[in-house]
Short mmCIF file of N, CA, C and O in Angstrom, two decimals:
data_model
loop_
_atom_site.label_atom_id
_atom_site.label_comp_id
_atom_site.label_asym_id
_atom_site.label_seq_id
_atom_site.Cartn_x
_atom_site.Cartn_y
_atom_site.Cartn_z
N UNK A 70 116.79 149.20 36.96
CA UNK A 70 116.70 150.65 36.84
C UNK A 70 117.22 151.32 38.12
O UNK A 70 117.91 152.33 38.05
N UNK A 71 116.87 150.76 39.26
CA UNK A 71 117.32 151.33 40.53
C UNK A 71 118.84 151.25 40.65
O UNK A 71 119.48 152.22 41.06
N UNK A 72 119.41 150.13 40.27
CA UNK A 72 120.87 149.97 40.30
C UNK A 72 121.54 151.02 39.42
O UNK A 72 122.51 151.65 39.83
N UNK A 73 121.02 151.22 38.22
CA UNK A 73 121.62 152.22 37.30
C UNK A 73 121.51 153.63 37.88
O UNK A 73 122.46 154.41 37.80
N UNK A 74 120.38 153.96 38.44
CA UNK A 74 120.18 155.30 39.01
C UNK A 74 121.13 155.57 40.17
O UNK A 74 121.70 156.65 40.28
N UNK A 75 121.30 154.58 41.02
CA UNK A 75 122.11 154.77 42.21
C UNK A 75 123.61 154.63 41.95
O UNK A 75 124.41 154.92 42.83
N UNK A 76 123.98 154.23 40.75
CA UNK A 76 125.40 154.13 40.41
C UNK A 76 126.05 155.50 40.34
O UNK A 76 127.27 155.62 40.53
N UNK A 77 125.25 156.54 40.11
CA UNK A 77 125.81 157.89 39.91
C UNK A 77 125.46 158.89 41.00
O UNK A 77 125.89 160.04 40.94
N UNK A 78 124.65 158.50 41.96
CA UNK A 78 124.22 159.44 42.99
C UNK A 78 123.98 158.68 44.30
O UNK A 78 123.55 157.53 44.27
N UNK A 79 124.26 159.31 45.43
CA UNK A 79 124.12 158.59 46.70
C UNK A 79 122.67 158.34 47.12
O UNK A 79 122.39 157.40 47.87
N UNK A 80 121.76 159.15 46.64
CA UNK A 80 120.34 158.99 46.97
C UNK A 80 119.52 159.11 45.69
O UNK A 80 120.04 159.49 44.65
N UNK A 81 118.26 158.82 45.77
CA UNK A 81 117.43 158.79 44.57
C UNK A 81 117.29 160.14 43.88
O UNK A 81 117.16 160.21 42.67
N UNK A 82 117.32 161.21 44.68
CA UNK A 82 117.14 162.54 44.11
C UNK A 82 118.34 163.41 44.47
O UNK A 82 118.22 164.45 45.08
N UNK A 83 119.53 162.94 44.15
CA UNK A 83 120.73 163.74 44.36
C UNK A 83 121.53 163.34 45.56
O UNK A 83 121.69 162.17 45.87
N UNK A 84 122.03 164.35 46.27
CA UNK A 84 122.99 164.14 47.34
C UNK A 84 122.39 164.08 48.74
O UNK A 84 123.14 163.94 49.70
N UNK A 85 121.07 164.20 48.83
CA UNK A 85 120.44 164.22 50.16
C UNK A 85 119.30 163.22 50.24
O UNK A 85 118.61 162.96 49.27
N UNK A 86 119.09 162.70 51.42
CA UNK A 86 117.97 161.81 51.70
C UNK A 86 116.66 162.56 51.51
O UNK A 86 116.52 163.71 51.98
N UNK A 87 115.71 161.95 50.81
CA UNK A 87 114.39 162.56 50.63
C UNK A 87 113.32 161.52 50.93
O UNK A 87 113.61 160.35 51.15
N UNK A 88 112.08 161.94 50.89
CA UNK A 88 110.96 161.04 51.10
C UNK A 88 110.95 159.93 50.05
O UNK A 88 110.50 158.82 50.31
N UNK A 89 111.47 160.21 48.87
CA UNK A 89 111.56 159.18 47.83
C UNK A 89 112.42 158.01 48.30
O UNK A 89 112.07 156.84 48.10
N UNK A 90 113.55 158.31 48.93
CA UNK A 90 114.42 157.25 49.45
C UNK A 90 113.70 156.42 50.52
O UNK A 90 113.77 155.20 50.51
N UNK A 91 113.03 157.10 51.41
CA UNK A 91 112.34 156.39 52.49
C UNK A 91 111.24 155.50 51.94
O UNK A 91 111.08 154.35 52.36
N UNK A 92 110.50 156.00 50.97
CA UNK A 92 109.40 155.22 50.39
C UNK A 92 109.92 153.98 49.67
O UNK A 92 109.38 152.88 49.84
N UNK A 93 110.96 154.12 48.88
CA UNK A 93 111.50 152.98 48.14
C UNK A 93 112.25 152.04 49.08
O UNK A 93 112.19 150.81 48.94
N UNK A 94 112.92 152.58 50.07
CA UNK A 94 113.65 151.78 51.05
C UNK A 94 112.73 150.82 51.80
O UNK A 94 113.11 149.69 52.10
N UNK A 95 111.51 151.26 52.07
CA UNK A 95 110.57 150.46 52.86
C UNK A 95 110.44 149.04 52.32
O UNK A 95 110.36 148.09 53.10
N UNK A 96 110.42 148.89 51.03
CA UNK A 96 110.34 147.55 50.44
C UNK A 96 111.70 147.03 50.00
O UNK A 96 111.99 145.84 50.14
N UNK A 97 112.54 147.89 49.49
CA UNK A 97 113.81 147.44 48.93
C UNK A 97 114.73 146.78 49.95
O UNK A 97 115.42 145.83 49.63
N UNK A 98 114.74 147.29 51.17
CA UNK A 98 115.66 146.71 52.15
C UNK A 98 115.24 145.31 52.58
O UNK A 98 116.00 144.59 53.20
N UNK A 99 114.03 144.89 52.21
CA UNK A 99 113.55 143.54 52.52
C UNK A 99 113.54 142.65 51.28
O UNK A 99 112.94 141.58 51.27
N UNK A 100 114.22 143.05 50.22
CA UNK A 100 114.19 142.33 48.94
C UNK A 100 114.65 140.88 49.08
O UNK A 100 114.14 140.00 48.38
N UNK A 101 115.58 140.62 49.98
CA UNK A 101 116.07 139.26 50.15
C UNK A 101 114.98 138.32 50.68
O UNK A 101 115.03 137.12 50.44
N UNK A 102 113.99 138.88 51.37
CA UNK A 102 112.85 138.06 51.83
C UNK A 102 112.08 137.49 50.64
O UNK A 102 111.37 136.51 50.79
N UNK A 103 112.21 138.14 49.50
CA UNK A 103 111.48 137.72 48.30
C UNK A 103 112.39 137.04 47.28
O UNK A 103 111.99 136.84 46.14
N UNK A 104 113.60 136.71 47.69
CA UNK A 104 114.49 135.97 46.81
C UNK A 104 115.44 136.80 45.97
O UNK A 104 116.13 136.26 45.12
N UNK A 105 115.49 138.11 46.17
CA UNK A 105 116.42 138.95 45.44
C UNK A 105 117.68 139.12 46.28
O UNK A 105 117.61 139.55 47.43
N UNK A 106 118.81 138.76 45.72
CA UNK A 106 120.09 138.88 46.41
C UNK A 106 120.64 140.29 46.22
O UNK A 106 121.06 140.65 45.12
N UNK A 107 120.62 141.09 47.27
CA UNK A 107 121.12 142.46 47.15
C UNK A 107 122.61 142.49 46.85
O UNK A 107 123.10 143.47 46.29
N UNK A 108 123.33 141.44 47.18
CA UNK A 108 124.76 141.38 46.88
C UNK A 108 125.01 141.46 45.37
O UNK A 108 126.08 141.89 44.94
N UNK A 109 124.01 141.09 44.58
CA UNK A 109 124.13 141.18 43.12
C UNK A 109 124.01 142.61 42.62
O UNK A 109 124.23 142.88 41.44
N UNK A 110 123.63 143.54 43.50
CA UNK A 110 123.40 144.93 43.14
C UNK A 110 124.18 145.85 44.10
O UNK A 110 123.64 146.34 45.09
N UNK A 111 125.45 146.09 43.81
CA UNK A 111 126.28 146.85 44.75
C UNK A 111 125.81 148.28 45.01
O UNK A 111 125.93 148.76 46.15
N UNK A 112 125.28 148.96 44.01
CA UNK A 112 124.81 150.34 44.24
C UNK A 112 123.59 150.34 45.15
O UNK A 112 123.46 151.20 46.02
N UNK A 113 122.69 149.39 44.95
CA UNK A 113 121.51 149.30 45.82
C UNK A 113 121.93 148.91 47.23
O UNK A 113 121.43 149.49 48.21
N UNK A 114 122.85 147.97 47.35
CA UNK A 114 123.32 147.55 48.68
C UNK A 114 123.91 148.73 49.44
O UNK A 114 123.61 148.92 50.63
N UNK A 115 124.73 149.54 48.77
CA UNK A 115 125.32 150.70 49.42
C UNK A 115 124.26 151.73 49.80
O UNK A 115 124.30 152.32 50.88
N UNK A 116 123.29 151.92 48.91
CA UNK A 116 122.20 152.85 49.18
C UNK A 116 121.35 152.38 50.37
O UNK A 116 121.01 153.18 51.25
N UNK A 117 121.03 151.09 50.42
CA UNK A 117 120.27 150.54 51.55
C UNK A 117 121.00 150.81 52.86
O UNK A 117 120.39 151.21 53.85
N UNK A 118 122.30 150.64 52.84
CA UNK A 118 123.09 150.91 54.03
C UNK A 118 123.04 152.39 54.40
O UNK A 118 122.84 152.74 55.58
N UNK A 119 123.20 153.28 53.41
CA UNK A 119 123.16 154.73 53.68
C UNK A 119 121.81 155.15 54.24
O UNK A 119 121.73 155.90 55.21
N UNK A 120 120.73 154.70 53.62
CA UNK A 120 119.40 155.09 54.08
C UNK A 120 119.14 154.51 55.46
O UNK A 120 118.61 155.19 56.34
N UNK A 121 119.51 153.26 55.67
CA UNK A 121 119.33 152.64 56.98
C UNK A 121 120.05 153.40 58.08
O UNK A 121 119.52 153.59 59.18
N UNK A 122 121.27 153.85 57.79
CA UNK A 122 122.02 154.63 58.77
C UNK A 122 121.35 155.98 59.03
O UNK A 122 121.32 156.45 60.16
N UNK A 123 120.80 156.58 57.99
CA UNK A 123 120.13 157.88 58.15
C UNK A 123 118.85 157.76 58.96
O UNK A 123 118.54 158.62 59.78
N UNK A 124 118.11 156.68 58.73
CA UNK A 124 116.87 156.46 59.46
C UNK A 124 117.16 156.10 60.91
O UNK A 124 116.48 156.54 61.82
N UNK A 125 118.17 155.28 61.09
CA UNK A 125 118.57 154.87 62.43
C UNK A 125 117.83 153.62 62.89
O UNK A 125 116.84 153.20 62.29
N UNK A 126 118.33 153.03 63.95
CA UNK A 126 117.73 151.79 64.47
C UNK A 126 116.46 152.08 65.29
O UNK A 126 116.17 153.22 65.62
N UNK A 127 115.74 151.03 65.58
CA UNK A 127 114.63 151.16 66.52
C UNK A 127 113.24 151.13 65.93
O UNK A 127 112.26 151.12 66.67
N UNK A 128 113.10 151.12 64.64
CA UNK A 128 111.77 151.04 64.08
C UNK A 128 111.45 149.56 63.81
O UNK A 128 112.34 148.78 63.52
N UNK A 129 110.20 149.16 63.92
CA UNK A 129 109.87 147.74 63.72
C UNK A 129 109.96 147.33 62.25
O UNK A 129 109.57 148.09 61.37
N UNK A 130 110.49 146.16 62.02
CA UNK A 130 110.58 145.58 60.68
C UNK A 130 109.94 144.21 60.75
O UNK A 130 110.33 143.38 61.55
N UNK A 131 108.93 144.00 59.93
CA UNK A 131 108.22 142.73 59.91
C UNK A 131 108.53 141.99 58.62
O UNK A 131 108.54 142.60 57.55
N UNK A 132 108.75 140.67 58.70
CA UNK A 132 108.93 139.89 57.47
C UNK A 132 107.68 139.96 56.60
O UNK A 132 106.57 140.18 57.10
N UNK A 133 107.85 139.74 55.31
CA UNK A 133 106.71 139.77 54.41
C UNK A 133 105.64 138.75 54.78
O UNK A 133 104.49 138.93 54.51
N UNK A 134 106.04 137.68 55.43
CA UNK A 134 105.07 136.64 55.76
C UNK A 134 104.16 137.04 56.93
O UNK A 134 103.17 136.38 57.17
N UNK A 135 104.50 138.12 57.62
CA UNK A 135 103.69 138.55 58.76
C UNK A 135 103.24 139.99 58.52
O UNK A 135 104.05 140.87 58.29
N UNK A 136 101.94 140.23 58.56
CA UNK A 136 101.43 141.59 58.45
C UNK A 136 100.66 141.88 59.73
O UNK A 136 99.51 141.47 59.89
N UNK A 137 101.28 142.58 60.68
CA UNK A 137 100.64 142.81 61.97
C UNK A 137 99.41 143.74 61.88
O UNK A 137 98.66 143.84 62.83
N UNK A 138 99.22 144.37 60.74
CA UNK A 138 98.11 145.30 60.59
C UNK A 138 96.95 144.73 59.79
O UNK A 138 95.98 145.43 59.52
N UNK A 139 97.02 143.46 59.43
CA UNK A 139 95.99 142.87 58.59
C UNK A 139 94.75 142.44 59.38
O UNK A 139 93.70 142.20 58.81
N UNK A 140 94.91 142.35 60.68
CA UNK A 140 93.78 141.96 61.51
C UNK A 140 93.51 140.47 61.48
O UNK A 140 92.56 139.98 62.07
N UNK A 141 94.38 139.71 60.78
CA UNK A 141 94.17 138.27 60.63
C UNK A 141 94.97 137.42 61.50
O UNK A 141 95.69 137.60 62.34
#
């Protein structure tokens, strides 16, 4: 569904980055950690790149196997 939606628009809700993009990006950009090949989804891959560029570098990204906030 995400691939189909992003085939016609650069962001989830039209032509501009919104909180919807940031919320979905949080998990989607780590999809390969869970065995999903983003290369199989060109619209999602392009969107991940666009959102990542808009957010910019410097924020921490943790692999799914590590949850620094779990207290464990």
